[in-house]
């Protein structure tokens, strides 16, 4: 590497490490070698940067609240290996994150192509085919399934028995339902979709996601609902679209906290999502996502370690019927069910309001 600048040397070194690391990851019994490689690469990078990138997440989490930490994954130190920091944003990327980005973006081109074909098909048939927009949702599901499998992020899913017989009315027609989950990482969306299975769903998402390449195409072609929280007209339009989808038997997915938690702890809920379910008497299904904040912290571009190394778990709670319940009663029951299935490090702090 004689004649190259130090940053050029570092880039070349990182590329080589990515290739070697990914290759070892797929060799039977390569786990120990991979671990040793990460340790070695960390030491090499340290000699270049003369700084350390070891993070002990438990310290930051435990200092946030009054709940006792009971020896779970959050108490264990984690060395992410060599990290690249991007400009003023401060976002970080390590070897595993680069691999995840390569897989997700690479498969994203096929995902985008499938969505364009769906869009063209609806144009040619004047939207008379696939009126419930199930095909583009299935294409997105296939992309998420493939990425989670190839990157070691497929979560453990518990409580599927709680969904049996829930999606049909007494007359045999389809019954819509609302899935709600805690939100502490970008990985929550594919995690929730995998927990739902191959059902037709519509996400309730903030309008800012329309700026994200490929994802914006998925939102528009799949009939998902975007909301501008600062615009009353947008909120009303979202409410009407959500009710319409539920009445047609589709499921809605929303994160009632309204934003990602920076600490992993669940925050106050917004009541708007529950009102849609109340209007059409659809059940609410609480989903508790455990430890997603440990694999995809707020300051990382992509996950910095595979979810199966923890492992990530999604617990499907017992459905909560909405008929005959006040807003406060409904929110309290949903929050109680979700919190009951979360680890101590993700439970709300004492004094946190239930809703805002």
mmCIF file with all atom_site columns, C-alpha atoms in Angstrom, residues 110-313:
data_model
loop_
_atom_site.group_PDB
_atom_site.id
_atom_site.type_symbol
_atom_site.label_atom_id
_atom_site.label_alt_id
_atom_site.label_comp_id
_atom_site.label_asym_id
_atom_site.label_entity_id
_atom_site.label_seq_id
_atom_site.pdbx_PDB_ins_code
_atom_site.Cartn_x
_atom_site.Cartn_y
_atom_site.Cartn_z
_atom_site.occupancy
_atom_site.B_iso_or_equiv
_atom_site.pdbx_formal_charge
_atom_site.auth_seq_id
_atom_site.auth_comp_id
_atom_site.auth_asym_id
_atom_site.auth_atom_id
_atom_site.pdbx_PDB_model_num
ATOM 1   C CA . UNK A 1 110 ? -35.362 -6.459  -7.871  1.00 0.00 ? 110 UNK A CA 1
ATOM 2   C CA . UNK A 1 111 ? -37.958 -5.210  -5.363  1.00 0.00 ? 111 UNK A CA 1
ATOM 3   C CA . UNK A 1 112 ? -38.233 -1.903  -7.236  1.00 0.00 ? 112 UNK A CA 1
ATOM 4   C CA . UNK A 1 113 ? -38.561 -3.672  -10.600 1.00 0.00 ? 113 UNK A CA 1
ATOM 5   C CA . UNK A 1 114 ? -41.394 -5.829  -9.255  1.00 0.00 ? 114 UNK A CA 1
ATOM 6   C CA . UNK A 1 115 ? -43.224 -2.766  -7.954  1.00 0.00 ? 115 UNK A CA 1
ATOM 7   C CA . UNK A 1 116 ? -42.884 -0.983  -11.310 1.00 0.00 ? 116 UNK A CA 1
ATOM 8   C CA . UNK A 1 117 ? -44.352 -4.026  -13.085 1.00 0.00 ? 117 UNK A CA 1
ATOM 9   C CA . UNK A 1 118 ? -47.294 -3.977  -10.639 1.00 0.00 ? 118 UNK A CA 1
ATOM 10  C CA . UNK A 1 119 ? -47.787 -0.271  -11.280 1.00 0.00 ? 119 UNK A CA 1
ATOM 11  C CA . UNK A 1 120 ? -47.730 -0.817  -15.041 1.00 0.00 ? 120 UNK A CA 1
ATOM 12  C CA . UNK A 1 121 ? -50.173 -3.723  -14.774 1.00 0.00 ? 121 UNK A CA 1
ATOM 13  C CA . UNK A 1 122 ? -52.685 -1.626  -12.856 1.00 0.00 ? 122 UNK A CA 1
ATOM 14  C CA . UNK A 1 123 ? -52.362 1.146   -15.412 1.00 0.00 ? 123 UNK A CA 1
ATOM 15  C CA . UNK A 1 124 ? -53.023 -1.221  -18.332 1.00 0.00 ? 124 UNK A CA 1
ATOM 16  C CA . UNK A 1 125 ? -56.009 -2.847  -16.580 1.00 0.00 ? 125 UNK A CA 1
ATOM 17  C CA . UNK A 1 126 ? -57.334 0.493   -15.281 1.00 0.00 ? 126 UNK A CA 1
ATOM 18  C CA . UNK A 1 127 ? -56.991 -0.765  -11.700 1.00 0.00 ? 127 UNK A CA 1
ATOM 19  C CA . UNK A 1 128 ? -59.525 -3.546  -12.262 1.00 0.00 ? 128 UNK A CA 1
ATOM 20  C CA . UNK A 1 129 ? -57.045 -6.242  -11.223 1.00 0.00 ? 129 UNK A CA 1
ATOM 21  C CA . UNK A 1 130 ? -55.777 -6.651  -7.656  1.00 0.00 ? 130 UNK A CA 1
ATOM 22  C CA . UNK A 1 131 ? -58.065 -3.988  -6.223  1.00 0.00 ? 131 UNK A CA 1
ATOM 23  C CA . UNK A 1 132 ? -56.808 -4.690  -2.691  1.00 0.00 ? 132 UNK A CA 1
ATOM 24  C CA . UNK A 1 133 ? -53.185 -4.141  -3.837  1.00 0.00 ? 133 UNK A CA 1
ATOM 25  C CA . UNK A 1 134 ? -52.100 -7.452  -2.388  1.00 0.00 ? 134 UNK A CA 1
ATOM 26  C CA . UNK A 1 135 ? -49.487 -8.251  -5.074  1.00 0.00 ? 135 UNK A CA 1
ATOM 27  C CA . UNK A 1 136 ? -47.151 -5.297  -4.373  1.00 0.00 ? 136 UNK A CA 1
ATOM 28  C CA . UNK A 1 137 ? -47.460 -5.973  -0.647  1.00 0.00 ? 137 UNK A CA 1
ATOM 29  C CA . UNK A 1 138 ? -46.448 -9.607  -1.262  1.00 0.00 ? 138 UNK A CA 1
ATOM 30  C CA . UNK A 1 139 ? -43.454 -8.482  -3.337  1.00 0.00 ? 139 UNK A CA 1
ATOM 31  C CA . UNK A 1 140 ? -42.342 -6.240  -0.474  1.00 0.00 ? 140 UNK A CA 1
ATOM 32  C CA . UNK A 1 141 ? -42.831 -9.145  1.928   1.00 0.00 ? 141 UNK A CA 1
ATOM 33  C CA . UNK A 1 142 ? -40.610 -11.383 -0.225  1.00 0.00 ? 142 UNK A CA 1
ATOM 34  C CA . UNK A 1 143 ? -37.870 -8.718  -0.202  1.00 0.00 ? 143 UNK A CA 1
ATOM 35  C CA . UNK A 1 144 ? -38.062 -8.401  3.592   1.00 0.00 ? 144 UNK A CA 1
ATOM 36  C CA . UNK A 1 145 ? -38.086 -12.178 4.081   1.00 0.00 ? 145 UNK A CA 1
ATOM 37  C CA . UNK A 1 146 ? -35.048 -12.644 1.842   1.00 0.00 ? 146 UNK A CA 1
ATOM 38  C CA . UNK A 1 147 ? -33.041 -9.831  3.460   1.00 0.00 ? 147 UNK A CA 1
ATOM 39  C CA . UNK A 1 148 ? -33.781 -11.058 6.984   1.00 0.00 ? 148 UNK A CA 1
ATOM 40  C CA . UNK A 1 149 ? -32.779 -14.614 6.085   1.00 0.00 ? 149 UNK A CA 1
ATOM 41  C CA . UNK A 1 150 ? -29.596 -13.706 4.225   1.00 0.00 ? 150 UNK A CA 1
ATOM 42  C CA . UNK A 1 151 ? -28.370 -11.328 6.930   1.00 0.00 ? 151 UNK A CA 1
ATOM 43  C CA . UNK A 1 152 ? -29.170 -13.468 9.969   1.00 0.00 ? 152 UNK A CA 1
ATOM 44  C CA . UNK A 1 153 ? -31.958 -11.210 11.199  1.00 0.00 ? 153 UNK A CA 1
ATOM 45  C CA . UNK A 1 154 ? -34.995 -13.483 11.084  1.00 0.00 ? 154 UNK A CA 1
ATOM 46  C CA . UNK A 1 155 ? -36.630 -12.971 14.516  1.00 0.00 ? 155 UNK A CA 1
ATOM 47  C CA . UNK A 1 156 ? -38.076 -15.481 16.901  1.00 0.00 ? 156 UNK A CA 1
ATOM 48  C CA . UNK A 1 157 ? -41.861 -15.091 16.798  1.00 0.00 ? 157 UNK A CA 1
ATOM 49  C CA . UNK A 1 158 ? -44.067 -16.137 19.715  1.00 0.00 ? 158 UNK A CA 1
ATOM 50  C CA . UNK A 1 159 ? -47.829 -16.008 20.216  1.00 0.00 ? 159 UNK A CA 1
ATOM 51  C CA . UNK A 1 160 ? -49.078 -16.907 16.740  1.00 0.00 ? 160 UNK A CA 1
ATOM 52  C CA . UNK A 1 161 ? -51.844 -18.911 18.384  1.00 0.00 ? 161 UNK A CA 1
ATOM 53  C CA . UNK A 1 162 ? -53.419 -15.605 19.434  1.00 0.00 ? 162 UNK A CA 1
ATOM 54  C CA . UNK A 1 163 ? -54.262 -14.887 15.781  1.00 0.00 ? 163 UNK A CA 1
ATOM 55  C CA . UNK A 1 164 ? -56.239 -18.070 15.091  1.00 0.00 ? 164 UNK A CA 1
ATOM 56  C CA . UNK A 1 165 ? -59.761 -17.409 13.832  1.00 0.00 ? 165 UNK A CA 1
ATOM 57  C CA . UNK A 1 166 ? -59.387 -13.650 14.264  1.00 0.00 ? 166 UNK A CA 1
ATOM 58  C CA . UNK A 1 167 ? -59.625 -12.490 10.667  1.00 0.00 ? 167 UNK A CA 1
ATOM 59  C CA . UNK A 1 168 ? -63.100 -13.713 9.749   1.00 0.00 ? 168 UNK A CA 1
ATOM 60  C CA . UNK A 1 169 ? -66.502 -12.358 10.701  1.00 0.00 ? 169 UNK A CA 1
ATOM 61  C CA . UNK A 1 170 ? -69.385 -14.621 11.670  1.00 0.00 ? 170 UNK A CA 1
ATOM 62  C CA . UNK A 1 171 ? -70.750 -14.457 8.118   1.00 0.00 ? 171 UNK A CA 1
ATOM 63  C CA . UNK A 1 172 ? -67.424 -15.674 6.717   1.00 0.00 ? 172 UNK A CA 1
ATOM 64  C CA . UNK A 1 173 ? -66.297 -12.308 5.329   1.00 0.00 ? 173 UNK A CA 1
ATOM 65  C CA . UNK A 1 174 ? -62.787 -10.980 5.944   1.00 0.00 ? 174 UNK A CA 1
ATOM 66  C CA . UNK A 1 175 ? -62.215 -8.996  9.105   1.00 0.00 ? 175 UNK A CA 1
ATOM 67  C CA . UNK A 1 176 ? -59.593 -6.300  9.318   1.00 0.00 ? 176 UNK A CA 1
ATOM 68  C CA . UNK A 1 177 ? -57.410 -5.783  12.380  1.00 0.00 ? 177 UNK A CA 1
ATOM 69  C CA . UNK A 1 178 ? -54.867 -3.264  13.580  1.00 0.00 ? 178 UNK A CA 1
ATOM 70  C CA . UNK A 1 179 ? -51.343 -4.319  14.556  1.00 0.00 ? 179 UNK A CA 1
ATOM 71  C CA . UNK A 1 180 ? -49.493 -1.916  16.852  1.00 0.00 ? 180 UNK A CA 1
ATOM 72  C CA . UNK A 1 181 ? -45.873 -2.223  17.989  1.00 0.00 ? 181 UNK A CA 1
ATOM 73  C CA . UNK A 1 182 ? -43.213 -0.418  19.971  1.00 0.00 ? 182 UNK A CA 1
ATOM 74  C CA . UNK A 1 183 ? -40.713 1.452   17.818  1.00 0.00 ? 183 UNK A CA 1
ATOM 75  C CA . UNK A 1 184 ? -36.983 1.701   18.527  1.00 0.00 ? 184 UNK A CA 1
ATOM 76  C CA . UNK A 1 185 ? -35.179 0.955   15.240  1.00 0.00 ? 185 UNK A CA 1
ATOM 77  C CA . UNK A 1 186 ? -35.510 0.965   11.456  1.00 0.00 ? 186 UNK A CA 1
ATOM 78  C CA . UNK A 1 187 ? -35.658 -2.831  11.647  1.00 0.00 ? 187 UNK A CA 1
ATOM 79  C CA . UNK A 1 188 ? -39.072 -2.732  13.321  1.00 0.00 ? 188 UNK A CA 1
ATOM 80  C CA . UNK A 1 189 ? -40.901 -2.528  9.981   1.00 0.00 ? 189 UNK A CA 1
ATOM 81  C CA . UNK A 1 190 ? -39.611 -5.835  8.503   1.00 0.00 ? 190 UNK A CA 1
ATOM 82  C CA . UNK A 1 191 ? -39.873 -7.458  11.929  1.00 0.00 ? 191 UNK A CA 1
ATOM 83  C CA . UNK A 1 192 ? -43.567 -6.563  12.227  1.00 0.00 ? 192 UNK A CA 1
ATOM 84  C CA . UNK A 1 193 ? -44.293 -7.686  8.671   1.00 0.00 ? 193 UNK A CA 1
ATOM 85  C CA . UNK A 1 194 ? -42.695 -11.088 9.329   1.00 0.00 ? 194 UNK A CA 1
ATOM 86  C CA . UNK A 1 195 ? -44.755 -11.472 12.503  1.00 0.00 ? 195 UNK A CA 1
ATOM 87  C CA . UNK A 1 196 ? -47.980 -10.790 10.575  1.00 0.00 ? 196 UNK A CA 1
ATOM 88  C CA . UNK A 1 197 ? -47.328 -13.484 8.018   1.00 0.00 ? 197 UNK A CA 1
ATOM 89  C CA . UNK A 1 198 ? -48.640 -13.347 4.451   1.00 0.00 ? 198 UNK A CA 1
ATOM 90  C CA . UNK A 1 199 ? -51.583 -11.081 5.207   1.00 0.00 ? 199 UNK A CA 1
ATOM 91  C CA . UNK A 1 200 ? -52.573 -8.033  3.215   1.00 0.00 ? 200 UNK A CA 1
ATOM 92  C CA . UNK A 1 201 ? -51.561 -5.040  5.306   1.00 0.00 ? 201 UNK A CA 1
ATOM 93  C CA . UNK A 1 202 ? -51.247 -1.284  4.952   1.00 0.00 ? 202 UNK A CA 1
ATOM 94  C CA . UNK A 1 203 ? -48.698 0.717   6.904   1.00 0.00 ? 203 UNK A CA 1
ATOM 95  C CA . UNK A 1 204 ? -49.572 4.060   8.463   1.00 0.00 ? 204 UNK A CA 1
ATOM 96  C CA . UNK A 1 205 ? -46.318 5.955   7.913   1.00 0.00 ? 205 UNK A CA 1
ATOM 97  C CA . UNK A 1 206 ? -45.077 9.512   8.287   1.00 0.00 ? 206 UNK A CA 1
ATOM 98  C CA . UNK A 1 207 ? -44.790 11.425  5.007   1.00 0.00 ? 207 UNK A CA 1
ATOM 99  C CA . UNK A 1 208 ? -41.004 11.818  5.408   1.00 0.00 ? 208 UNK A CA 1
ATOM 100 C CA . UNK A 1 209 ? -40.594 8.169   4.329   1.00 0.00 ? 209 UNK A CA 1
ATOM 101 C CA . UNK A 1 210 ? -41.647 9.189   0.816   1.00 0.00 ? 210 UNK A CA 1
ATOM 102 C CA . UNK A 1 211 ? -38.134 10.655  0.473   1.00 0.00 ? 211 UNK A CA 1
ATOM 103 C CA . UNK A 1 212 ? -36.499 7.238   0.925   1.00 0.00 ? 212 UNK A CA 1
ATOM 104 C CA . UNK A 1 213 ? -35.627 5.583   -2.426  1.00 0.00 ? 213 UNK A CA 1
ATOM 105 C CA . UNK A 1 214 ? -37.443 2.318   -3.230  1.00 0.00 ? 214 UNK A CA 1
ATOM 106 C CA . UNK A 1 215 ? -39.385 2.473   0.047   1.00 0.00 ? 215 UNK A CA 1
ATOM 107 C CA . UNK A 1 216 ? -41.346 5.432   -1.331  1.00 0.00 ? 216 UNK A CA 1
ATOM 108 C CA . UNK A 1 217 ? -42.306 3.338   -4.364  1.00 0.00 ? 217 UNK A CA 1
ATOM 109 C CA . UNK A 1 218 ? -43.444 0.519   -2.075  1.00 0.00 ? 218 UNK A CA 1
ATOM 110 C CA . UNK A 1 219 ? -45.600 2.939   -0.075  1.00 0.00 ? 219 UNK A CA 1
ATOM 111 C CA . UNK A 1 220 ? -47.318 4.452   -3.099  1.00 0.00 ? 220 UNK A CA 1
ATOM 112 C CA . UNK A 1 221 ? -47.797 1.258   -5.157  1.00 0.00 ? 221 UNK A CA 1
ATOM 113 C CA . UNK A 1 222 ? -48.864 -0.841  -2.157  1.00 0.00 ? 222 UNK A CA 1
ATOM 114 C CA . UNK A 1 223 ? -51.622 1.539   -1.071  1.00 0.00 ? 223 UNK A CA 1
ATOM 115 C CA . UNK A 1 224 ? -49.981 2.354   2.253   1.00 0.00 ? 224 UNK A CA 1
ATOM 116 C CA . UNK A 1 225 ? -51.090 5.470   4.104   1.00 0.00 ? 225 UNK A CA 1
ATOM 117 C CA . UNK A 1 226 ? -48.895 8.492   4.763   1.00 0.00 ? 226 UNK A CA 1
ATOM 118 C CA . UNK A 1 227 ? -49.635 11.210  7.276   1.00 0.00 ? 227 UNK A CA 1
ATOM 119 C CA . UNK A 1 228 ? -48.417 14.752  7.808   1.00 0.00 ? 228 UNK A CA 1
ATOM 120 C CA . UNK A 1 229 ? -48.876 15.282  11.526  1.00 0.00 ? 229 UNK A CA 1
ATOM 121 C CA . UNK A 1 230 ? -48.682 19.061  11.140  1.00 0.00 ? 230 UNK A CA 1
ATOM 122 C CA . UNK A 1 231 ? -51.557 19.136  8.651   1.00 0.00 ? 231 UNK A CA 1
ATOM 123 C CA . UNK A 1 232 ? -55.114 18.647  9.885   1.00 0.00 ? 232 UNK A CA 1
ATOM 124 C CA . UNK A 1 233 ? -56.397 17.790  6.392   1.00 0.00 ? 233 UNK A CA 1
ATOM 125 C CA . UNK A 1 234 ? -53.760 15.067  6.056   1.00 0.00 ? 234 UNK A CA 1
ATOM 126 C CA . UNK A 1 235 ? -54.750 13.612  9.414   1.00 0.00 ? 235 UNK A CA 1
ATOM 127 C CA . UNK A 1 236 ? -58.404 13.462  8.345   1.00 0.00 ? 236 UNK A CA 1
ATOM 128 C CA . UNK A 1 237 ? -57.513 11.857  4.998   1.00 0.00 ? 237 UNK A CA 1
ATOM 129 C CA . UNK A 1 238 ? -55.410 9.254   6.824   1.00 0.00 ? 238 UNK A CA 1
ATOM 130 C CA . UNK A 1 239 ? -58.311 8.509   9.164   1.00 0.00 ? 239 UNK A CA 1
ATOM 131 C CA . UNK A 1 240 ? -60.713 7.938   6.242   1.00 0.00 ? 240 UNK A CA 1
ATOM 132 C CA . UNK A 1 241 ? -58.262 5.770   4.280   1.00 0.00 ? 241 UNK A CA 1
ATOM 133 C CA . UNK A 1 242 ? -57.509 3.664   7.336   1.00 0.00 ? 242 UNK A CA 1
ATOM 134 C CA . UNK A 1 243 ? -61.189 3.042   8.007   1.00 0.00 ? 243 UNK A CA 1
ATOM 135 C CA . UNK A 1 244 ? -61.757 2.146   4.352   1.00 0.00 ? 244 UNK A CA 1
ATOM 136 C CA . UNK A 1 245 ? -59.006 -0.484  4.364   1.00 0.00 ? 245 UNK A CA 1
ATOM 137 C CA . UNK A 1 246 ? -60.227 -2.010  7.628   1.00 0.00 ? 246 UNK A CA 1
ATOM 138 C CA . UNK A 1 247 ? -63.783 -2.232  6.295   1.00 0.00 ? 247 UNK A CA 1
ATOM 139 C CA . UNK A 1 248 ? -62.476 -4.105  3.233   1.00 0.00 ? 248 UNK A CA 1
ATOM 140 C CA . UNK A 1 249 ? -60.739 -6.656  5.432   1.00 0.00 ? 249 UNK A CA 1
ATOM 141 C CA . UNK A 1 250 ? -57.129 -5.433  5.186   1.00 0.00 ? 250 UNK A CA 1
ATOM 142 C CA . UNK A 1 251 ? -54.938 -5.036  8.267   1.00 0.00 ? 251 UNK A CA 1
ATOM 143 C CA . UNK A 1 252 ? -53.359 -1.782  9.367   1.00 0.00 ? 252 UNK A CA 1
ATOM 144 C CA . UNK A 1 253 ? -49.908 -1.498  10.932  1.00 0.00 ? 253 UNK A CA 1
ATOM 145 C CA . UNK A 1 254 ? -48.854 1.472   13.023  1.00 0.00 ? 254 UNK A CA 1
ATOM 146 C CA . UNK A 1 255 ? -46.325 2.499   15.644  1.00 0.00 ? 255 UNK A CA 1
ATOM 147 C CA . UNK A 1 256 ? -48.435 4.508   18.107  1.00 0.00 ? 256 UNK A CA 1
ATOM 148 C CA . UNK A 1 257 ? -45.443 6.212   19.742  1.00 0.00 ? 257 UNK A CA 1
ATOM 149 C CA . UNK A 1 258 ? -45.156 8.246   16.541  1.00 0.00 ? 258 UNK A CA 1
ATOM 150 C CA . UNK A 1 259 ? -41.341 8.179   16.485  1.00 0.00 ? 259 UNK A CA 1
ATOM 151 C CA . UNK A 1 260 ? -38.422 5.900   17.279  1.00 0.00 ? 260 UNK A CA 1
ATOM 152 C CA . UNK A 1 261 ? -37.264 5.657   20.865  1.00 0.00 ? 261 UNK A CA 1
ATOM 153 C CA . UNK A 1 262 ? -33.636 6.700   21.208  1.00 0.00 ? 262 UNK A CA 1
ATOM 154 C CA . UNK A 1 263 ? -33.108 4.557   24.321  1.00 0.00 ? 263 UNK A CA 1
ATOM 155 C CA . UNK A 1 264 ? -35.209 1.496   23.469  1.00 0.00 ? 264 UNK A CA 1
ATOM 156 C CA . UNK A 1 265 ? -37.758 2.315   26.166  1.00 0.00 ? 265 UNK A CA 1
ATOM 157 C CA . UNK A 1 266 ? -41.379 2.563   25.108  1.00 0.00 ? 266 UNK A CA 1
ATOM 158 C CA . UNK A 1 267 ? -42.784 6.116   25.140  1.00 0.00 ? 267 UNK A CA 1
ATOM 159 C CA . UNK A 1 268 ? -46.289 7.650   25.295  1.00 0.00 ? 268 UNK A CA 1
ATOM 160 C CA . UNK A 1 269 ? -48.843 6.549   22.702  1.00 0.00 ? 269 UNK A CA 1
ATOM 161 C CA . UNK A 1 270 ? -50.869 8.736   20.367  1.00 0.00 ? 270 UNK A CA 1
ATOM 162 C CA . UNK A 1 271 ? -54.571 7.856   20.314  1.00 0.00 ? 271 UNK A CA 1
ATOM 163 C CA . UNK A 1 272 ? -55.284 8.547   16.652  1.00 0.00 ? 272 UNK A CA 1
ATOM 164 C CA . UNK A 1 273 ? -54.497 5.026   15.455  1.00 0.00 ? 273 UNK A CA 1
ATOM 165 C CA . UNK A 1 274 ? -56.900 3.461   17.923  1.00 0.00 ? 274 UNK A CA 1
ATOM 166 C CA . UNK A 1 275 ? -59.776 5.655   16.762  1.00 0.00 ? 275 UNK A CA 1
ATOM 167 C CA . UNK A 1 276 ? -59.703 4.027   13.311  1.00 0.00 ? 276 UNK A CA 1
ATOM 168 C CA . UNK A 1 277 ? -60.052 0.579   14.869  1.00 0.00 ? 277 UNK A CA 1
ATOM 169 C CA . UNK A 1 278 ? -62.800 1.804   17.198  1.00 0.00 ? 278 UNK A CA 1
ATOM 170 C CA . UNK A 1 279 ? -64.847 3.222   14.338  1.00 0.00 ? 279 UNK A CA 1
ATOM 171 C CA . UNK A 1 280 ? -65.154 -0.148  12.567  1.00 0.00 ? 280 UNK A CA 1
ATOM 172 C CA . UNK A 1 281 ? -64.936 -2.279  15.737  1.00 0.00 ? 281 UNK A CA 1
ATOM 173 C CA . UNK A 1 282 ? -61.724 -3.956  14.612  1.00 0.00 ? 282 UNK A CA 1
ATOM 174 C CA . UNK A 1 283 ? -59.499 -5.688  17.179  1.00 0.00 ? 283 UNK A CA 1
ATOM 175 C CA . UNK A 1 284 ? -56.077 -4.324  18.099  1.00 0.00 ? 284 UNK A CA 1
ATOM 176 C CA . UNK A 1 285 ? -53.168 -6.762  18.205  1.00 0.00 ? 285 UNK A CA 1
ATOM 177 C CA . UNK A 1 286 ? -50.223 -5.631  20.380  1.00 0.00 ? 286 UNK A CA 1
ATOM 178 C CA . UNK A 1 287 ? -46.753 -6.627  19.201  1.00 0.00 ? 287 UNK A CA 1
ATOM 179 C CA . UNK A 1 288 ? -43.770 -6.375  21.542  1.00 0.00 ? 288 UNK A CA 1
ATOM 180 C CA . UNK A 1 289 ? -40.410 -6.155  19.749  1.00 0.00 ? 289 UNK A CA 1
ATOM 181 C CA . UNK A 1 290 ? -37.557 -7.142  22.042  1.00 0.00 ? 290 UNK A CA 1
ATOM 182 C CA . UNK A 1 291 ? -33.990 -5.808  21.741  1.00 0.00 ? 291 UNK A CA 1
ATOM 183 C CA . UNK A 1 292 ? -34.190 -4.261  18.239  1.00 0.00 ? 292 UNK A CA 1
ATOM 184 C CA . UNK A 1 293 ? -32.415 -1.170  19.613  1.00 0.00 ? 293 UNK A CA 1
ATOM 185 C CA . UNK A 1 294 ? -29.351 -3.302  20.360  1.00 0.00 ? 294 UNK A CA 1
ATOM 186 C CA . UNK A 1 295 ? -28.785 -4.262  16.724  1.00 0.00 ? 295 UNK A CA 1
ATOM 187 C CA . UNK A 1 296 ? -29.683 -0.929  15.102  1.00 0.00 ? 296 UNK A CA 1
ATOM 188 C CA . UNK A 1 297 ? -28.914 2.011   17.433  1.00 0.00 ? 297 UNK A CA 1
ATOM 189 C CA . UNK A 1 298 ? -30.042 5.510   16.335  1.00 0.00 ? 298 UNK A CA 1
ATOM 190 C CA . UNK A 1 299 ? -26.511 6.505   15.270  1.00 0.00 ? 299 UNK A CA 1
ATOM 191 C CA . UNK A 1 300 ? -25.955 3.590   12.846  1.00 0.00 ? 300 UNK A CA 1
ATOM 192 C CA . UNK A 1 301 ? -26.701 3.603   9.115   1.00 0.00 ? 301 UNK A CA 1
ATOM 193 C CA . UNK A 1 302 ? -27.586 -0.091  9.067   1.00 0.00 ? 302 UNK A CA 1
ATOM 194 C CA . UNK A 1 303 ? -27.701 -2.770  11.779  1.00 0.00 ? 303 UNK A CA 1
ATOM 195 C CA . UNK A 1 304 ? -24.252 -3.365  13.247  1.00 0.00 ? 304 UNK A CA 1
ATOM 196 C CA . UNK A 1 305 ? -24.830 -7.003  14.184  1.00 0.00 ? 305 UNK A CA 1
ATOM 197 C CA . UNK A 1 306 ? -27.296 -9.757  13.203  1.00 0.00 ? 306 UNK A CA 1
ATOM 198 C CA . UNK A 1 307 ? -30.499 -9.988  15.208  1.00 0.00 ? 307 UNK A CA 1
ATOM 199 C CA . UNK A 1 308 ? -30.166 -13.736 15.656  1.00 0.00 ? 308 UNK A CA 1
ATOM 200 C CA . UNK A 1 309 ? -27.062 -13.161 17.760  1.00 0.00 ? 309 UNK A CA 1
ATOM 201 C CA . UNK A 1 310 ? -29.201 -11.750 20.599  1.00 0.00 ? 310 UNK A CA 1
ATOM 202 C CA . UNK A 1 311 ? -31.802 -13.064 19.532  1.00 0.00 ? 311 UNK A CA 1
ATOM 203 C CA . UNK A 1 312 ? -34.526 -10.625 18.517  1.00 0.00 ? 312 UNK A CA 1
ATOM 204 C CA . UNK A 1 313 ? -37.995 -11.781 19.543  1.00 0.00 ? 313 UNK A CA 1
#
